[in-house]
C-alpha angles and dihedrals in degrees: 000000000000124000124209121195122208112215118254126193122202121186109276111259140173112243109244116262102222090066106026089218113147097226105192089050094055093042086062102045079051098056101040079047088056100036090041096052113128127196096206098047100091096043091048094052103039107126085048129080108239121211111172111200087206092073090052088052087050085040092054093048088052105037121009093108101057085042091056091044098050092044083060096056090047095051096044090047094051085050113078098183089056099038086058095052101050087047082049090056104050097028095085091055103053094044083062095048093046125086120271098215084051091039096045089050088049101047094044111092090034084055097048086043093051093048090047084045095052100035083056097052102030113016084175096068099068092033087068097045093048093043105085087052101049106031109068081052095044095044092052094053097039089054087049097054096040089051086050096047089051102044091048091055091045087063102029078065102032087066097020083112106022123107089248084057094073097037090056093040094058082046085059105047086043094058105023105243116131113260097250091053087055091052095036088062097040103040103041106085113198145129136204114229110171135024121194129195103199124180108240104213093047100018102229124164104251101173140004128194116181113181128231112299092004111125125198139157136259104327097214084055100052090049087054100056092047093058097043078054092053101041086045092057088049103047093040096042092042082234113176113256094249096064129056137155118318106182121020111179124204096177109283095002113081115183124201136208129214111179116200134179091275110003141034131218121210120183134198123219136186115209127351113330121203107250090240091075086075090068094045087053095043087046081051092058092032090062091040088052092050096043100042096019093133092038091051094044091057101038120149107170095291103112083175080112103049101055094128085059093082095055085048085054092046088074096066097046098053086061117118154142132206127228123253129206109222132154129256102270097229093175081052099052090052099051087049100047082049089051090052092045090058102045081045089063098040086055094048093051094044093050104044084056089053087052091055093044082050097052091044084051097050092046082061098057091047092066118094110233098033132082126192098220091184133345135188149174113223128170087342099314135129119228129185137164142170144097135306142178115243084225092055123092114285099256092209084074090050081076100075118100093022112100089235110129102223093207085072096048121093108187131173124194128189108203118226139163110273118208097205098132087247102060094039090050092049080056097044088049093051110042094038095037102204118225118234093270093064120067114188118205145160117250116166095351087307140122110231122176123192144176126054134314142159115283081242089062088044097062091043087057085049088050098047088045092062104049091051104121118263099264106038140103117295115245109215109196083165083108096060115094113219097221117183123200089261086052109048091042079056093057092051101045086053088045086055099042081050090058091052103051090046083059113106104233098039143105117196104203110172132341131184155162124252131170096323087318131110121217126181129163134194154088146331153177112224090224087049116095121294099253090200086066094043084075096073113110089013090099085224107141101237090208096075101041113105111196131175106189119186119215115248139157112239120218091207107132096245090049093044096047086042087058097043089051091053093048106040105036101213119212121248087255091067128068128196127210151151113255106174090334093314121127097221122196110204125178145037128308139156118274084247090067098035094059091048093056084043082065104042091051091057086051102058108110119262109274100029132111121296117254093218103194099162089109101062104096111216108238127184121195094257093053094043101054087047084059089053092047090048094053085050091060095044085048089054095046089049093062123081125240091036124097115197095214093169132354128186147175128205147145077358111298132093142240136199133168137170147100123321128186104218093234091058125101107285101245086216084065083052102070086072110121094003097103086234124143116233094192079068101044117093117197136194110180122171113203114235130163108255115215092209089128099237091064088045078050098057090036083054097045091053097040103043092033088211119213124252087254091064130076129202123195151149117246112170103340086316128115102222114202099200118176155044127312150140119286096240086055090047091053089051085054105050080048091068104048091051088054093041087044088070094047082052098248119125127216112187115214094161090109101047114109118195108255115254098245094164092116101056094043086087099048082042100060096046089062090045096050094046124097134181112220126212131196119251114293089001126121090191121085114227128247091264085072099053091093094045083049082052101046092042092046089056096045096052091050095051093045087046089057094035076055104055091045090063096047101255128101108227113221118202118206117203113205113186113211124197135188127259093253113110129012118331086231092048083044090053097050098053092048100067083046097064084044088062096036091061089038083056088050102048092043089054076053100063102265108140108239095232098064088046109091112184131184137156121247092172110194094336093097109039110170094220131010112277098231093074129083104266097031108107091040097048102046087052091091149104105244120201122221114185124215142187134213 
């Protein structure tokens, strides 16, 4: 069904402005609605839900300003934060259009609920707002009290055990009053002299009372003067207009201030006056207040009005009280120094525990990740409460070290989240669990991560960023790369084109990425790097890399030195090397060689390195082997103990003569590592003694044989003889230096000193005194002998090893004696036979050989003439000479 619609044209008009209805438009819609209604359109259309546009339009012309209204409403209503703040808006204003007897009545349980409320949860809150009120008043009366319970207990112990004491007490007990009233009137001795009524505004004198004998200046004055004082405190102390001053003390005077609505009484008093006289002046101005308070409101200076005030002042002049002479209470004084001394103690001990739970405290706090919210000491108890991170230190091992018993600590922690950047970035580390590439730190109280990760493990970081709480440290992911696999094969692929392009001997020309596969194309020297194993630890797959490499040959230094060294085969006497891009040839090689790298050198390419050969020395065998010659004979003249007289070469062979000491190197060893051959070398060498010292050294050392105890060394040209030993070795020595003085060598004795052999002279003398005796024609000594062979045996090992210890070897010579009877040839023989024979014993014995000498003297050394009795029996016998070396 199709609807036309005829134009129709109404006057131009301005919708109204009271309801915002655009009336031509809705004139219009009325009208198409009316000329476009159909009979037959509901019936046609039954089955289907109808919705014509036509009646929205019409809804919004009527309506749409109520519906957006209303929407309003329903959206500020379902919104509480907004509700809040357009009740906030208009809520000032009607509290102040609203009745307050109504209002008062309203607000009133919401108010005492609200107080109870606060002083619950925060006591502290109304005590501050109260504070300024109450506690100059509270202060004031509590001093008060606490003066006057001193000062009563003062008194109540200074007579406890006086005489006067008991009297009071049973004062006390007869007429009911407590014990430290009734000292308290008879021992505080004082007297009131002047009473001033002073106006408190202008501070005019209104009334003066002096008691009897009690002299002053001029009243008016005095007034005066106590207001400027008072005025003076307030204005330089910044004190609030409601206090002054309460005592002022001038030695024994002390003058009080009792400040009322309209008037202030200050009273003078000579001596100590009992606190409760505080409470009799204030009652004094209380009364004149209540009787003249108009009258002292209004005061001008009349004081016509105010007659009765000096009766009311009277009062305070007639209080006394009279001394009374009592003696120091020394009992008194010692319970009350013991007092003293125990709560002393039970301070110091409290206190010193409160300084441990302090420093434990303050250790807490210390800590990052806990708060102490509130802590106490109670009875005796520790408490302490507050918050800590499950990630922060256990505070119940704070307590070692500290001197705080734990069982006395109670302690309740509540655990929380802390933001210290620590403790977030444990969490962060654990819950997003970085890979290797990403290393989280802390860097200005912030939480920076760098390195590369997936793009996954990225949006988890941002995730976990912003629901760090408000407050706490910033975590800056901005440092992490999001590489993708393309990416980071990419990166590869151009790390490993970088590499090759850095490699001498290759020529990168071109290089791309294509489909997942890598090309590259270019040059190279076949002595440059294999680019297929470059690939190795590049974690580029080789199996997709397409290369097309051309042949060339590089003129880099190190190709063009390789190839030359292929080419030329340089002898071992010849090195090449780059010096400043330079290939350089050193050494020595055959002309054959040197003309081919001639060669070689003319046909390297323009623009590439020099082949420098200037340095190759051209040797031919003949002159090498005159070279060689020629370091042999420098080698000779360098040893000591050889002197070079004449060397030659010729046809080939060559020839050396001159002057050799036998303990010099032998000059045949020294051909050794010359490339000389010693079948052509042809030698004359006389032997001579050199007089270098440390050939006269060795020639001493093996001539003299010196003990251990002797050294023999060369300082300065000089041969130094520095030791102990005996004094026929020293003269041997001394032998020596004045034969080897002519030939110009000096050997130096001065510091020898003869070896101290007393100790061995006895046991030296015992060997040398003993014989062993043999019968007549025998070579074996008889059994009678066995315990002098013994004997003997013991005493020449224990010389030998006295011997040693001093530095010297000991040598015993064995001379074996016989008698005249027989032939002299047959005597001498068995002579040395016996000498043997004893060697043979001693040695069974334990004497090593080599310290046994024997020899045969026959019948040449008899020890006593043969014609006498014993002759022939006595001279049959080995005899024992000791020696040292």
């Amino acid at each position: 069904m199709t609807f036309t619609v005829d134009p129709f044209n109404l006057p131009q008009r301005t919708a109204s402005n009271d309801t915002e209805i655009d009336r031509e438009a809705l004139a219009r819609l009325l009208i198409e609605i009316a000329r476009n209604v159909d009979p037959d359109y509901r019936a046609q259309f039954e089955a289907v839900p109808t919705a014509d546009p036509r009646m929205e339009t019409l809804r919004q012309l009527l309506v749409s300003r109520e519906i957006s209204e209303l929407s309003r409403v329903t959206h500020l209503l379902d919104e509480p934060e907004q509700l809040a703040a357009a009740v906030g808006d208009v809520l000032p204003s009607a509290a102040g259009r609203a009745p307050y007897a109504q209002l008062g009545e309203a607000l009133a349980p919401a108010v005492e609920r609200a107080v109870q409320r606060s002083i619950q949860k925060s006591p502290r809150t109304l005590t501050d707002i109260l504070y300024p009120v109450f506690l100059p008043a509270i202060r004031k009366s509590i001093g008060e009290k606490i003066d006057q319970t001193f000062q009563s207990l003062n008194e109540t112990l200074r007579h406890i055990f006086t005489w006067h004491g008991l009297k009071w007490r049973l004062e006390a007990w007869r007429t009911g009053a407590s014990f430290s009233a009734v000292v308290l009137k008879h021992s505080l001795v004082y007297r009131v002299e002047h009473a001033f009524l002073i106006h408190r505004n202008s501070g005019l004198l209104i009334a003066h009372v002096t008691a009897d004998n009690a002299t002053s200046e001029d009243p008016q004055l005095i007034s005066s003067m106590l207001s400027a004082i008072q005025d003076f405190v307030k204005d330089s102390f910044n004190e609030k207009e409601q206090s002054g001053l309460d005592t002022i003390r001038f030695g024994e005077l002390r003058l009080w201030s009792e400040v009322g609505p309209f008037a202030t009484l200050v009273s003078v008093i000579r001596g100590n006056p009992p606190e409760e006289l505080h409470e009799i002046v204030r009652d004094v101005l209380l009364r004149i207040h209540e009787q003249s308070s108009e009258a002292l409101e209004q005061f001008d200076g009349d004081g016509s009005q105010l007659a009765s005030v000096e009766a009311q002042l009277q009062t305070c002049v007639e209080l006394k009280q009279e001394e009374s002479n009592d003696g120091f209470p020394w009992l008194v004084a010692a319970v009350a120094l013991l007092l003293l001394s125990l709560a002393g103690g039970w301070y110091f001990l409290s206190w010193q525990s409160a300084q441990r739970w302090q420093a434990y405290v303050s250790r807490v706090e210390a800590q990052p990740g806990i708060i102490v919210a509130e802590q106490q000491v109670r009875d005796g108890q520790f408490y302490i409460a507050g918050l800590r991170d499950p990630l922060a230190v256990d505070p119940q091992s704070l307590l070692s070290g500290t001197g705080v018993d734990p069982a006395g600590v109670h302690s309740q922690w509540q655990f929380y989240q802390s933001l210290e950047p620590e403790f977030v970035l444990k969490r962060l580390t654990a819950s997003l669990a970085p890979p290797d590439s990403v290393r989280l730190s802390i860097v200005d109280g912030r939480i920076v991560a760098e390195g590369e990760a997936p793009d996954t493990w990225i949006s988890r970081a941002r995730a976990a960023a912003q629901q760090l709480s408000a407050g706490g440290p910033v975590f800056d992911i901005s440092g992490v790369r999001d590489v993708s696999p393309q990416v980071r094969e990419a990166e590869r692929w151009h790390a490993y084109v970088s590499r090759l392009e850095t490699q001498p001997g290759i020529i990168v020309a071109d290089q791309k990425i294509s489909d997942g596969q890598f090309y590259i194309a270019g040059l190279r020297d076949p002595l440059g790097a294999d680019p297929q194993s470059l690939l190795s630890g590049t974690e580029v797959d080789p199996a997709r890399v397409h290369a097309q490499w051309q042949f060339y040959q590089s003129l880099e230094p190190e190709f063009v030195l390789k190839r030359l060294t292929a080419s030329l085969y340089p002898p071992d006497t010849v090195r090449l090397s780059i010096v400043d891009d330079r290939i350089v040839a050193e050494g020595e090689a055959p002309d054959t060689w040197i003309d081919r790298a001639r060669a070689a050198a003319r046909q390297l390419s323009a623009g590439g390195p020099e082949f420098d050969i200037s340095k190759v020395r051209d040797v031919s065998p003949e002159a090498r082997a005159a070279e060689h010659w020629q370091y042999y004979v420098s080698r000779l003249e360098a040893q000591s103990g050889i002197i070079v007289a004449q060397q030659t070469a010729r046809g080939g062979h060559f020839y050396i003569s001159g002057l050799r000491d036998p303990l010099a190197a032998d000059p045949q060893a020294l051909l050794s590592g010359t490339d000389v051959d010693p079948a052509r070398v042809h030698a004359q060498w006389q032997f001579y003694q050199s007089l270098d010292p440390k050939f006269v050294v060795k020639r001493l050392t093996a001539a003299l044989s010196p003990p251990k105890t002797v050294q023999l060394s060369i300082i300065q040209g000089r041969i130094v003889a520095v030791g102990e030993a005996p004094a026929g070795w020293i003269n041997r020595a001394r032998a020596a230096a004045e034969q080897l003085s002519a030939d110009g060598v000096v050997l130096d004795v001065s510091q020898l000193r003869e070896l101290n052999l007393a100790e061995l002279n006895h046991l030296r003398q015992a060997i040398q005194t003993t014989d062993i005796f043999f019968s007549s024609g025998k070579v074996v000594p008889g059994p009678e002998q066995t315990p002098v062979l013994d004997r003997l045996a013991d005493q020449i090992k224990e010389f030998a090893q006295s011997a040693r210890n001093s530095g010297v070897t000991a040598r015993f010579m064995l001379t074996g004696h016989s008698d005249t009877t027989g032939r002299e040839t047959a005597n001498a023989s068995i002579s040395a036979a016996r000498a043997e024979t004893v060697r043979a014993l001693l040695n069974k014995r334990g004497v090593a050989p080599e310290l046994l000498l024997v020899r045969g003297a026959g019948t040449f050394e008899p020890a006593v003439p043969e014609n006498s009795l014993t002759g022939s029996s006595t001279n049959r016998r080995v005899s024992i000479t000791v020696n040292l070396d």
